[in-house]
Amino acid sequence: MKKIIALFAFVCFFCVPAFAGMNSDFKENFDIAGFSQYNHDISTLIGMADFHTGQGATFPGVDIGATLSAVRTADDNFADDEYFYAPFITAETQLPILGIGIAARGTSYNDFESLGGGLKWTGNVATIHLAAGLFYDRFKTDYYDGDHFSASASASLDLVVLTPYIGIGYDYSEMETKHFLTNHKTDDDAVRYTAGVNIHPFPFVYLYGAYTYTKNSQGVQGGVGIHF
């Protein structure tokens, strides 16, 4: 288990392509015409982490995971980079109240910082696991900051060592420039569709991967977690 976690950490923090920092990329390429789509792609990057497992923790269990998310930037996004990348750390537990859980997540990478969390509900209908949640994140670089709100729902099914899942989410994000072109604001929303699978190679350990699609962009994520 330690070897798996160490390997994933190495991939997240050292093997991601060495793009220019998001500070310099944003400042040097800013274009008001592409500001909305830039915000949309950042919003998708954060929202993809809503259901990184397709399920939720069960009381009194705890879920801790490390995720690498990547969003392909849309054509009308002014960013030089073809993808936005960020590793996220996630943690979740369930309260002994009606299947309600609490989740937290965050990242600090490539001049980009985000910290957030939310509430999740989990339940079952026959053999189908259901999850729904509401989330809030505060994100920033040196040249903008913003607020991200999302709502998501997913369904998953346990098949021996595999747990495939599908999900749908809604992202709303507000972004405002600072320190160089102040008071430029945008707010954007999008529906997000996700399909993924968890693999359970060992007790309490899982690997996962997922594909996410929105109207103007798409993304992938993968990671490792401990669930007990």
PDB file of C-alpha atoms in Angstrom:
ATOM      1  CA  MET A   1       0.000   0.000   0.000  1.00  0.00           C
ATOM      2  CA  LYS A   2       2.817   2.423   0.866  1.00  0.00           C
ATOM      3  CA  LYS A   3       4.448   1.705  -2.479  1.00  0.00           C
ATOM      4  CA  ILE A   4       1.226   2.514  -4.357  1.00  0.00           C
ATOM      5  CA  ILE A   5       0.741   5.808  -2.529  1.00  0.00           C
ATOM      6  CA  ALA A   6       4.377   6.774  -3.031  1.00  0.00           C
ATOM      7  CA  LEU A   7       4.168   5.980  -6.742  1.00  0.00           C
ATOM      8  CA  PHE A   8       1.048   8.075  -7.195  1.00  0.00           C
ATOM      9  CA  ALA A   9       2.569  10.992  -5.310  1.00  0.00           C
ATOM     10  CA  PHE A  10       5.594  10.812  -7.606  1.00  0.00           C
ATOM     11  CA  VAL A  11       3.355  10.896 -10.690  1.00  0.00           C
ATOM     12  CA  CYS A  12       1.298  13.802  -9.375  1.00  0.00           C
ATOM     13  CA  PHE A  13       4.081  16.093  -8.310  1.00  0.00           C
ATOM     14  CA  PHE A  14       7.039  15.225 -10.510  1.00  0.00           C
ATOM     15  CA  CYS A  15       5.856  13.631 -13.755  1.00  0.00           C
ATOM     16  CA  VAL A  16       3.261  16.224 -14.765  1.00  0.00           C
ATOM     17  CA  PRO A  17       4.574  18.166 -17.778  1.00  0.00           C
ATOM     18  CA  ALA A  18       6.481  21.301 -16.769  1.00  0.00           C
ATOM     19  CA  PHE A  19       4.116  23.951 -18.115  1.00  0.00           C
ATOM     20  CA  ALA A  20       4.580  27.625 -17.388  1.00  0.00           C
ATOM     21  CA  GLY A  21       3.066  28.609 -14.064  1.00  0.00           C
ATOM     22  CA  MET A  22      -0.573  29.652 -14.154  1.00  0.00           C
ATOM     23  CA  ASN A  23       0.378  33.125 -12.881  1.00  0.00           C
ATOM     24  CA  SER A  24       2.560  33.963 -15.870  1.00  0.00           C
ATOM     25  CA  ASP A  25       0.272  32.186 -18.338  1.00  0.00           C
ATOM     26  CA  PHE A  26      -2.753  34.175 -17.174  1.00  0.00           C
ATOM     27  CA  LYS A  27      -1.021  37.551 -17.008  1.00  0.00           C
ATOM     28  CA  GLU A  28       0.789  37.283 -20.335  1.00  0.00           C
ATOM     29  CA  ASN A  29      -2.134  35.915 -22.351  1.00  0.00           C
ATOM     30  CA  PHE A  30      -5.176  37.506 -20.731  1.00  0.00           C
ATOM     31  CA  ASP A  31      -7.908  38.349 -23.231  1.00  0.00           C
ATOM     32  CA  ILE A  32     -11.316  39.539 -22.073  1.00  0.00           C
ATOM     33  CA  ALA A  33     -12.940  37.569 -24.922  1.00  0.00           C
ATOM     34  CA  GLY A  34     -11.587  34.303 -23.510  1.00  0.00           C
ATOM     35  CA  PHE A  35     -12.063  35.112 -19.832  1.00  0.00           C
ATOM     36  CA  SER A  36     -15.398  33.314 -19.552  1.00  0.00           C
ATOM     37  CA  GLN A  37     -14.048  30.083 -21.026  1.00  0.00           C
ATOM     38  CA  TYR A  38     -10.937  30.261 -18.824  1.00  0.00           C
ATOM     39  CA  ASN A  39     -13.229  30.412 -15.805  1.00  0.00           C
ATOM     40  CA  HIS A  40     -15.323  27.551 -17.186  1.00  0.00           C
ATOM     41  CA  ASP A  41     -12.271  25.289 -17.534  1.00  0.00           C
ATOM     42  CA  ILE A  42     -11.027  26.076 -14.026  1.00  0.00           C
ATOM     43  CA  SER A  43     -14.527  25.366 -12.705  1.00  0.00           C
ATOM     44  CA  THR A  44     -14.552  21.977 -14.435  1.00  0.00           C
ATOM     45  CA  LEU A  45     -11.108  21.147 -13.023  1.00  0.00           C
ATOM     46  CA  ILE A  46     -12.401  21.700  -9.483  1.00  0.00           C
ATOM     47  CA  GLY A  47     -15.837  20.144  -9.984  1.00  0.00           C
ATOM     48  CA  MET A  48     -14.415  16.891 -11.328  1.00  0.00           C
ATOM     49  CA  ALA A  49     -13.387  16.051  -7.761  1.00  0.00           C
ATOM     50  CA  ASP A  50     -17.009  15.942  -6.512  1.00  0.00           C
ATOM     51  CA  PHE A  51     -17.280  12.169  -6.793  1.00  0.00           C
ATOM     52  CA  HIS A  52     -13.784  10.823  -7.195  1.00  0.00           C
ATOM     53  CA  THR A  53     -14.931   7.413  -5.927  1.00  0.00           C
ATOM     54  CA  GLY A  54     -18.501   7.242  -7.222  1.00  0.00           C
ATOM     55  CA  GLN A  55     -19.595   6.507  -3.647  1.00  0.00           C
ATOM     56  CA  GLY A  56     -19.121   7.955  -0.195  1.00  0.00           C
ATOM     57  CA  ALA A  57     -17.652   6.967   3.141  1.00  0.00           C
ATOM     58  CA  THR A  58     -19.792   4.893   5.503  1.00  0.00           C
ATOM     59  CA  PHE A  59     -20.049   5.508   9.242  1.00  0.00           C
ATOM     60  CA  PRO A  60     -17.676   5.360  11.045  1.00  0.00           C
ATOM     61  CA  GLY A  61     -15.380   4.995   8.050  1.00  0.00           C
ATOM     62  CA  VAL A  62     -12.897   7.403   6.516  1.00  0.00           C
ATOM     63  CA  ASP A  63     -11.866   7.880   2.887  1.00  0.00           C
ATOM     64  CA  ILE A  64      -8.576   9.616   1.996  1.00  0.00           C
ATOM     65  CA  GLY A  65      -7.485   9.970  -1.616  1.00  0.00           C
ATOM     66  CA  ALA A  66      -5.014  11.633  -3.962  1.00  0.00           C
ATOM     67  CA  THR A  67      -6.282  12.631  -7.397  1.00  0.00           C
ATOM     68  CA  LEU A  68      -4.623  13.994 -10.516  1.00  0.00           C
ATOM     69  CA  SER A  69      -7.170  15.929 -12.630  1.00  0.00           C
ATOM     70  CA  ALA A  70      -6.630  17.301 -16.125  1.00  0.00           C
ATOM     71  CA  VAL A  71      -8.958  19.424 -18.267  1.00  0.00           C
ATOM     72  CA  ARG A  72      -8.389  20.050 -21.957  1.00  0.00           C
ATOM     73  CA  THR A  73      -8.696  23.803 -22.428  1.00  0.00           C
ATOM     74  CA  ALA A  74     -11.346  24.929 -24.902  1.00  0.00           C
ATOM     75  CA  ASP A  75     -10.433  26.584 -28.197  1.00  0.00           C
ATOM     76  CA  ASP A  76     -11.605  30.020 -27.035  1.00  0.00           C
ATOM     77  CA  ASN A  77      -9.665  29.825 -23.758  1.00  0.00           C
ATOM     78  CA  PHE A  78      -6.705  32.228 -24.039  1.00  0.00           C
ATOM     79  CA  ALA A  79      -4.367  29.975 -22.005  1.00  0.00           C
ATOM     80  CA  ASP A  80      -1.205  28.781 -23.752  1.00  0.00           C
ATOM     81  CA  ASP A  81      -1.394  25.365 -22.135  1.00  0.00           C
ATOM     82  CA  GLU A  82      -3.468  22.698 -23.863  1.00  0.00           C
ATOM     83  CA  TYR A  83      -4.414  21.216 -20.477  1.00  0.00           C
ATOM     84  CA  PHE A  84      -4.967  22.467 -16.944  1.00  0.00           C
ATOM     85  CA  TYR A  85      -3.500  19.972 -14.441  1.00  0.00           C
ATOM     86  CA  ALA A  86      -3.787  19.819 -10.662  1.00  0.00           C
ATOM     87  CA  PRO A  87      -3.356  17.149  -7.976  1.00  0.00           C
ATOM     88  CA  PHE A  88      -6.065  17.211  -5.295  1.00  0.00           C
ATOM     89  CA  ILE A  89      -6.031  15.708  -1.815  1.00  0.00           C
ATOM     90  CA  THR A  90      -9.465  14.597  -0.620  1.00  0.00           C
ATOM     91  CA  ALA A  91     -10.819  13.421   2.724  1.00  0.00           C
ATOM     92  CA  GLU A  92     -14.281  12.274   3.676  1.00  0.00           C
ATOM     93  CA  THR A  93     -16.189  10.721   6.553  1.00  0.00           C
ATOM     94  CA  GLN A  94     -19.822  10.049   7.341  1.00  0.00           C
ATOM     95  CA  LEU A  95     -21.826  11.404  10.243  1.00  0.00           C
ATOM     96  CA  PRO A  96     -24.271   9.107  12.092  1.00  0.00           C
ATOM     97  CA  ILE A  97     -27.170  11.196  10.740  1.00  0.00           C
ATOM     98  CA  LEU A  98     -29.328  10.006   7.828  1.00  0.00           C
ATOM     99  CA  GLY A  99     -26.373   8.944   5.703  1.00  0.00           C
ATOM    100  CA  ILE A 100     -24.926  12.471   5.574  1.00  0.00           C
ATOM    101  CA  GLY A 101     -21.169  12.829   5.140  1.00  0.00           C
ATOM    102  CA  ILE A 102     -18.674  15.680   5.086  1.00  0.00           C
ATOM    103  CA  ALA A 103     -15.877  16.044   2.551  1.00  0.00           C
ATOM    104  CA  ALA A 104     -12.859  18.306   2.141  1.00  0.00           C
ATOM    105  CA  ARG A 105     -10.462  18.787  -0.757  1.00  0.00           C
ATOM    106  CA  GLY A 106      -7.659  21.068  -1.783  1.00  0.00           C
ATOM    107  CA  THR A 107      -4.636  21.707  -3.952  1.00  0.00           C
ATOM    108  CA  SER A 108      -1.660  24.040  -4.187  1.00  0.00           C
ATOM    109  CA  TYR A 109       0.125  23.518  -7.478  1.00  0.00           C
ATOM    110  CA  ASN A 110       1.563  25.460 -10.424  1.00  0.00           C
ATOM    111  CA  ASP A 111       0.692  28.844  -8.805  1.00  0.00           C
ATOM    112  CA  PHE A 112      -2.930  27.725  -8.345  1.00  0.00           C
ATOM    113  CA  GLU A 113      -4.570  27.167  -4.942  1.00  0.00           C
ATOM    114  CA  SER A 114      -8.019  25.831  -4.108  1.00  0.00           C
ATOM    115  CA  LEU A 115      -9.631  24.729  -0.863  1.00  0.00           C
ATOM    116  CA  GLY A 116     -13.175  23.537  -0.370  1.00  0.00           C
ATOM    117  CA  GLY A 117     -15.591  20.963   0.917  1.00  0.00           C
ATOM    118  CA  GLY A 118     -19.194  19.971   1.123  1.00  0.00           C
ATOM    119  CA  LEU A 119     -21.938  17.672   2.294  1.00  0.00           C
ATOM    120  CA  LYS A 120     -22.742  14.300   0.758  1.00  0.00           C
ATOM    121  CA  TRP A 121     -25.640  11.894   1.079  1.00  0.00           C
ATOM    122  CA  THR A 122     -25.264   8.211   0.292  1.00  0.00           C
ATOM    123  CA  GLY A 123     -27.835   5.431   0.059  1.00  0.00           C
ATOM    124  CA  ASN A 124     -28.741   2.225  -1.775  1.00  0.00           C
ATOM    125  CA  VAL A 125     -31.509   1.087  -4.077  1.00  0.00           C
ATOM    126  CA  ALA A 126     -31.201  -2.682  -4.336  1.00  0.00           C
ATOM    127  CA  THR A 127     -27.576  -3.226  -5.452  1.00  0.00           C
ATOM    128  CA  ILE A 128     -27.094   0.307  -6.792  1.00  0.00           C
ATOM    129  CA  HIS A 129     -25.144   2.763  -4.638  1.00  0.00           C
ATOM    130  CA  LEU A 130     -26.370   6.361  -4.880  1.00  0.00           C
ATOM    131  CA  ALA A 131     -24.620   9.553  -3.811  1.00  0.00           C
ATOM    132  CA  ALA A 132     -25.517  13.241  -3.996  1.00  0.00           C
ATOM    133  CA  GLY A 133     -23.714  16.304  -2.713  1.00  0.00           C
ATOM    134  CA  LEU A 134     -23.268  20.053  -2.540  1.00  0.00           C
ATOM    135  CA  PHE A 135     -19.802  21.663  -2.552  1.00  0.00           C
ATOM    136  CA  TYR A 136     -18.103  25.039  -2.227  1.00  0.00           C
ATOM    137  CA  ASP A 137     -14.485  25.930  -3.094  1.00  0.00           C
ATOM    138  CA  ARG A 138     -12.434  29.120  -2.858  1.00  0.00           C
ATOM    139  CA  PHE A 139      -9.641  29.317  -5.448  1.00  0.00           C
ATOM    140  CA  LYS A 140      -6.938  31.807  -6.369  1.00  0.00           C
ATOM    141  CA  THR A 141      -3.683  32.676  -8.088  1.00  0.00           C
ATOM    142  CA  ASP A 142      -1.749  35.941  -7.777  1.00  0.00           C
ATOM    143  CA  TYR A 143      -3.851  37.431 -10.585  1.00  0.00           C
ATOM    144  CA  TYR A 144      -7.401  36.239  -9.907  1.00  0.00           C
ATOM    145  CA  ASP A 145      -9.562  34.654  -7.271  1.00  0.00           C
ATOM    146  CA  GLY A 146     -13.009  33.175  -7.267  1.00  0.00           C
ATOM    147  CA  ASP A 147     -15.740  31.005  -5.823  1.00  0.00           C
ATOM    148  CA  HIS A 148     -16.895  27.643  -7.127  1.00  0.00           C
ATOM    149  CA  PHE A 149     -20.221  26.012  -6.286  1.00  0.00           C
ATOM    150  CA  SER A 150     -21.309  22.585  -7.456  1.00  0.00           C
ATOM    151  CA  ALA A 151     -24.013  19.961  -7.081  1.00  0.00           C
ATOM    152  CA  SER A 152     -23.501  16.372  -8.208  1.00  0.00           C
ATOM    153  CA  ALA A 153     -25.172  12.972  -8.173  1.00  0.00           C
ATOM    154  CA  SER A 154     -23.799   9.541  -9.031  1.00  0.00           C
ATOM    155  CA  ALA A 155     -24.733   5.866  -9.186  1.00  0.00           C
ATOM    156  CA  SER A 156     -22.332   2.938  -8.877  1.00  0.00           C
ATOM    157  CA  LEU A 157     -22.378  -0.854  -8.790  1.00  0.00           C
ATOM    158  CA  ASP A 158     -19.962  -3.260  -7.083  1.00  0.00           C
ATOM    159  CA  LEU A 159     -18.725  -6.029  -9.422  1.00  0.00           C
ATOM    160  CA  VAL A 160     -16.180  -8.159  -7.534  1.00  0.00           C
ATOM    161  CA  VAL A 161     -13.019  -5.969  -7.666  1.00  0.00           C
ATOM    162  CA  LEU A 162     -14.535  -3.310  -9.949  1.00  0.00           C
ATOM    163  CA  THR A 163     -16.974  -0.503  -9.163  1.00  0.00           C
ATOM    164  CA  PRO A 164     -18.092   1.318 -12.319  1.00  0.00           C
ATOM    165  CA  TYR A 165     -19.973   4.574 -11.826  1.00  0.00           C
ATOM    166  CA  ILE A 166     -21.686   7.352 -13.732  1.00  0.00           C
ATOM    167  CA  GLY A 167     -22.488  10.843 -12.528  1.00  0.00           C
ATOM    168  CA  ILE A 168     -23.904  14.208 -13.466  1.00  0.00           C
ATOM    169  CA  GLY A 169     -22.983  17.557 -11.932  1.00  0.00           C
ATOM    170  CA  TYR A 170     -23.560  21.269 -12.198  1.00  0.00           C
ATOM    171  CA  ASP A 171     -20.773  23.830 -11.741  1.00  0.00           C
ATOM    172  CA  TYR A 172     -21.151  27.561 -11.149  1.00  0.00           C
ATOM    173  CA  SER A 173     -18.051  29.712 -10.793  1.00  0.00           C
ATOM    174  CA  GLU A 174     -17.327  33.402 -10.267  1.00  0.00           C
ATOM    175  CA  MET A 175     -13.870  34.787 -11.076  1.00  0.00           C
ATOM    176  CA  GLU A 176     -12.373  38.284 -10.678  1.00  0.00           C
ATOM    177  CA  THR A 177      -8.982  39.583 -11.749  1.00  0.00           C
ATOM    178  CA  LYS A 178      -6.675  41.334  -9.288  1.00  0.00           C
ATOM    179  CA  HIS A 179      -3.295  43.070  -9.101  1.00  0.00           C
ATOM    180  CA  PHE A 180      -2.970  43.914 -12.803  1.00  0.00           C
ATOM    181  CA  LEU A 181      -6.339  44.287 -14.566  1.00  0.00           C
ATOM    182  CA  THR A 182      -8.614  44.730 -11.609  1.00  0.00           C
ATOM    183  CA  ASN A 183     -12.364  44.397 -11.522  1.00  0.00           C
ATOM    184  CA  HIS A 184     -12.785  42.220 -14.581  1.00  0.00           C
ATOM    185  CA  LYS A 185     -15.427  39.724 -13.521  1.00  0.00           C
ATOM    186  CA  THR A 186     -17.144  36.733 -15.046  1.00  0.00           C
ATOM    187  CA  ASP A 187     -19.586  34.114 -13.812  1.00  0.00           C
ATOM    188  CA  ASP A 188     -20.249  30.928 -15.712  1.00  0.00           C
ATOM    189  CA  ASP A 189     -22.039  27.618 -15.302  1.00  0.00           C
ATOM    190  CA  ALA A 190     -21.997  24.234 -16.998  1.00  0.00           C
ATOM    191  CA  VAL A 191     -23.418  20.730 -16.714  1.00  0.00           C
ATOM    192  CA  ARG A 192     -20.792  18.043 -16.202  1.00  0.00           C
ATOM    193  CA  TYR A 193     -21.095  14.327 -17.111  1.00  0.00           C
ATOM    194  CA  THR A 194     -18.740  11.699 -15.674  1.00  0.00           C
ATOM    195  CA  ALA A 195     -18.093   7.984 -16.165  1.00  0.00           C
ATOM    196  CA  GLY A 196     -15.450   6.112 -14.224  1.00  0.00           C
ATOM    197  CA  VAL A 197     -14.372   2.918 -12.539  1.00  0.00           C
ATOM    198  CA  ASN A 198     -12.756   1.989  -9.237  1.00  0.00           C
ATOM    199  CA  ILE A 199     -10.453  -1.005  -8.927  1.00  0.00           C
ATOM    200  CA  HIS A 200      -9.902  -2.674  -5.545  1.00  0.00           C
ATOM    201  CA  PRO A 201      -6.615  -4.615  -5.793  1.00  0.00           C
ATOM    202  CA  PHE A 202      -6.147  -4.919  -2.008  1.00  0.00           C
ATOM    203  CA  PRO A 203      -8.358  -4.545   1.070  1.00  0.00           C
ATOM    204  CA  PHE A 204      -8.969  -0.894   1.966  1.00  0.00           C
ATOM    205  CA  VAL A 205      -7.103   0.351  -1.145  1.00  0.00           C
ATOM    206  CA  TYR A 206      -8.551   1.438  -4.470  1.00  0.00           C
ATOM    207  CA  LEU A 207      -7.368   2.907  -7.752  1.00  0.00           C
ATOM    208  CA  TYR A 208      -9.692   4.879  -9.989  1.00  0.00           C
ATOM    209  CA  GLY A 209     -10.004   6.658 -13.284  1.00  0.00           C
ATOM    210  CA  ALA A 210     -12.757   8.750 -14.857  1.00  0.00           C
ATOM    211  CA  TYR A 211     -13.666  10.745 -17.949  1.00  0.00           C
ATOM    212  CA  THR A 212     -15.626  14.006 -17.711  1.00  0.00           C
ATOM    213  CA  TYR A 213     -17.442  15.865 -20.475  1.00  0.00           C
ATOM    214  CA  THR A 214     -18.949  19.347 -20.564  1.00  0.00           C
ATOM    215  CA  LYS A 215     -20.314  21.398 -23.453  1.00  0.00           C
ATOM    216  CA  ASN A 216     -17.011  23.139 -24.199  1.00  0.00           C
ATOM    217  CA  SER A 217     -14.332  20.967 -22.616  1.00  0.00           C
ATOM    218  CA  GLN A 218     -13.455  17.509 -21.377  1.00  0.00           C
ATOM    219  CA  GLY A 219     -11.214  16.057 -18.751  1.00  0.00           C
ATOM    220  CA  VAL A 220      -9.767  12.949 -17.162  1.00  0.00           C
ATOM    221  CA  GLN A 221      -8.700  12.066 -13.651  1.00  0.00           C
ATOM    222  CA  GLY A 222      -7.045   9.205 -11.883  1.00  0.00           C
ATOM    223  CA  GLY A 223      -5.856   8.435  -8.411  1.00  0.00           C
ATOM    224  CA  VAL A 224      -5.464   6.189  -5.423  1.00  0.00           C
ATOM    225  CA  GLY A 225      -7.292   6.103  -2.124  1.00  0.00           C
ATOM    226  CA  ILE A 226      -7.684   4.379   1.224  1.00  0.00           C
ATOM    227  CA  HIS A 227     -11.211   3.514   2.316  1.00  0.00           C
ATOM    228  CA  PHE A 228     -11.942   1.903   5.672  1.00  0.00           C
TER     229      PHE A 228
END
